XYZ file of C-alpha atoms in Angstrom:
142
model
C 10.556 61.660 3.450
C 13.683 63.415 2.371
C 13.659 66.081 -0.393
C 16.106 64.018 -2.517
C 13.914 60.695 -2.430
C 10.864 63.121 -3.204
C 12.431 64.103 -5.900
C 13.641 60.901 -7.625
C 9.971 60.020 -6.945
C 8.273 62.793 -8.732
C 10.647 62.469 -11.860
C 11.067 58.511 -12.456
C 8.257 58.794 -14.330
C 9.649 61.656 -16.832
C 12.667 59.780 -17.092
C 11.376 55.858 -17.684
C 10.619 55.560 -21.875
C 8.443 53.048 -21.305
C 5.473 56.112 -21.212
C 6.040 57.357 -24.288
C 5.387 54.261 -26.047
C 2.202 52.478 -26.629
C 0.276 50.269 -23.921
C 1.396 47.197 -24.075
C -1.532 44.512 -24.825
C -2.524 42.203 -21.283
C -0.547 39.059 -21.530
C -2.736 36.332 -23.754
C -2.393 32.696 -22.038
C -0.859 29.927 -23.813
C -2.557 26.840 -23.671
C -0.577 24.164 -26.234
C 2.475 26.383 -26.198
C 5.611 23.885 -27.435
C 8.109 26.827 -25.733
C 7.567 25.968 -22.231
C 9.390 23.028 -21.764
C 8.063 22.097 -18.047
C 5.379 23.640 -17.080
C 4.665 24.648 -13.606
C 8.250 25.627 -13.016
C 8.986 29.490 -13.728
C 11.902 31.895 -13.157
C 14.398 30.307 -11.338
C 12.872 27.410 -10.210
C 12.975 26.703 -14.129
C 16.831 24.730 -14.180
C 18.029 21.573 -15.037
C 17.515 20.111 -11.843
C 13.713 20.862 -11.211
C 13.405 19.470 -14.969
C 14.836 16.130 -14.153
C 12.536 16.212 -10.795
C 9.587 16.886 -12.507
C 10.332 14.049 -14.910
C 11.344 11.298 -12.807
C 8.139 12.148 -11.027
C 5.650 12.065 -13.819
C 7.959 8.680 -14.651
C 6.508 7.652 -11.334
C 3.311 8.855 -11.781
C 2.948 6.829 -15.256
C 4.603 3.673 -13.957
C 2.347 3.567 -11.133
C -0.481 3.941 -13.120
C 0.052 1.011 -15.222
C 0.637 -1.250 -12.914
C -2.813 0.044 -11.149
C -3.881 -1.099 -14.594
C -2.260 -4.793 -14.763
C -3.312 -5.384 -11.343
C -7.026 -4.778 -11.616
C -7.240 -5.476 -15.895
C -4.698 -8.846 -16.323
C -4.088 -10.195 -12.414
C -7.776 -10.785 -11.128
C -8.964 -12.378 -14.365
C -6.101 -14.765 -14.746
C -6.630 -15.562 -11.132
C -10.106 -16.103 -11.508
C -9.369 -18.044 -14.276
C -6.881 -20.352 -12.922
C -9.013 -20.859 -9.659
C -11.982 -22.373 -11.830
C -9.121 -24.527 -13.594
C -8.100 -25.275 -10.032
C -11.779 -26.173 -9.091
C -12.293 -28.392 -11.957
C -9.380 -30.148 -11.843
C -9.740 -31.246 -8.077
C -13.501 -32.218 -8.557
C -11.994 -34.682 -11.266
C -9.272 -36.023 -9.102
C -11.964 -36.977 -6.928
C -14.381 -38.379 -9.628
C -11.152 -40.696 -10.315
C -10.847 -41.744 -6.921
C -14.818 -43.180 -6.654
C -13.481 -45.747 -9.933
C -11.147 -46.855 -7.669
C -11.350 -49.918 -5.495
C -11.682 -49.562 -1.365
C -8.550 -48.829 0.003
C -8.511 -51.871 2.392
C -8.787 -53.719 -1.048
C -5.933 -51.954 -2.787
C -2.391 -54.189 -2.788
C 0.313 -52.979 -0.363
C 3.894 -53.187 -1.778
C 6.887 -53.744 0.180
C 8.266 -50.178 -0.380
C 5.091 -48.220 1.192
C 5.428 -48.214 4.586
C 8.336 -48.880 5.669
C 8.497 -48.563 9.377
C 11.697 -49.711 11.339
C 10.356 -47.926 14.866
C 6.973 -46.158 15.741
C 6.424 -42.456 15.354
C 6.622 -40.700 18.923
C 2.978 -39.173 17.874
C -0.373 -40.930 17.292
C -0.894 -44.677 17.686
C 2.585 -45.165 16.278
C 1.736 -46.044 12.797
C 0.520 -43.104 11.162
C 2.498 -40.320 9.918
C 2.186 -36.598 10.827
C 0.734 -35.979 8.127
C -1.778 -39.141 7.640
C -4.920 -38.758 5.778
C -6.937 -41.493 6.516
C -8.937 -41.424 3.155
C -6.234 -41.924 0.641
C -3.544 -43.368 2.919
C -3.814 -47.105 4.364
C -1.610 -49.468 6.097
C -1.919 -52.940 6.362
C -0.160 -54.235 9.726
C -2.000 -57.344 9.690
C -0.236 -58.845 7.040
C 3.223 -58.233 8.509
């Protein structure tokens, strides 16, 4: 090394005040400290920008969260719910239709059925979507 860096070497320590006073004590943590206002950000990653980042990600973080919540807490139970109402309701829809006469027996009116040419599909009477347990159709009668 040079003799001039030598020396500003050897006598920093002469010069700097800070050795003449007393030790400072070791930093203490903080661990509620209401003067950090975002923690995790230091120096100058601590601006206004990183701030709002931090925020609108711990928005996220919270809004995600409670709709983990309402998914799993309010959706499956009211969906549980409303497929035994679902359940019940169809097995009494088909309790009704036993009380019912036979559907040959049932009366046919003239606005049911109304054919004027035969579907391309089937035997040319029944619709695409014919059920043959609730739907009937008298062409006898015609």
């Amino acid at each position: 090394m040079s003799l001039p860096r030598n020396l500003y070497r050897s006598s920093r320590p002469l010069t700097n005040q800070s050795c003449l006073l007393a030790p400072r004590a070791p930093p203490q943590r903080r661990f509620a400290s209401a003067s950090d206002p975002s923690p995790g950000l230091s120096g100058t990653q601590n601006n206004a920008f990183n701030r709002e980042r931090q925020a609108v990600k711990q928005h996220a973080a919270d809004t995600s969260d409670l709709w983990r919540k309402l998914s799993i807490y309010v959706v499956v139970p009211a969906l549980l719910i409303a497929g035994a109402n679902a359940y019940n309701l169809w097995n009494e829809h088909w309790e009704h239709w036993e009380h019912m006469p036979p559907l040959e027996e049932r009366p046919e009116f003239p606005y049911q059925n109304i054919r004027t040419k035969s579907f391309p599909f089937g035997n040319g009477d029944e619709t695409l979507f014919w059920n043959p347990k609730v739907n009937h159709h008298k062409k006898d009668e015609e």
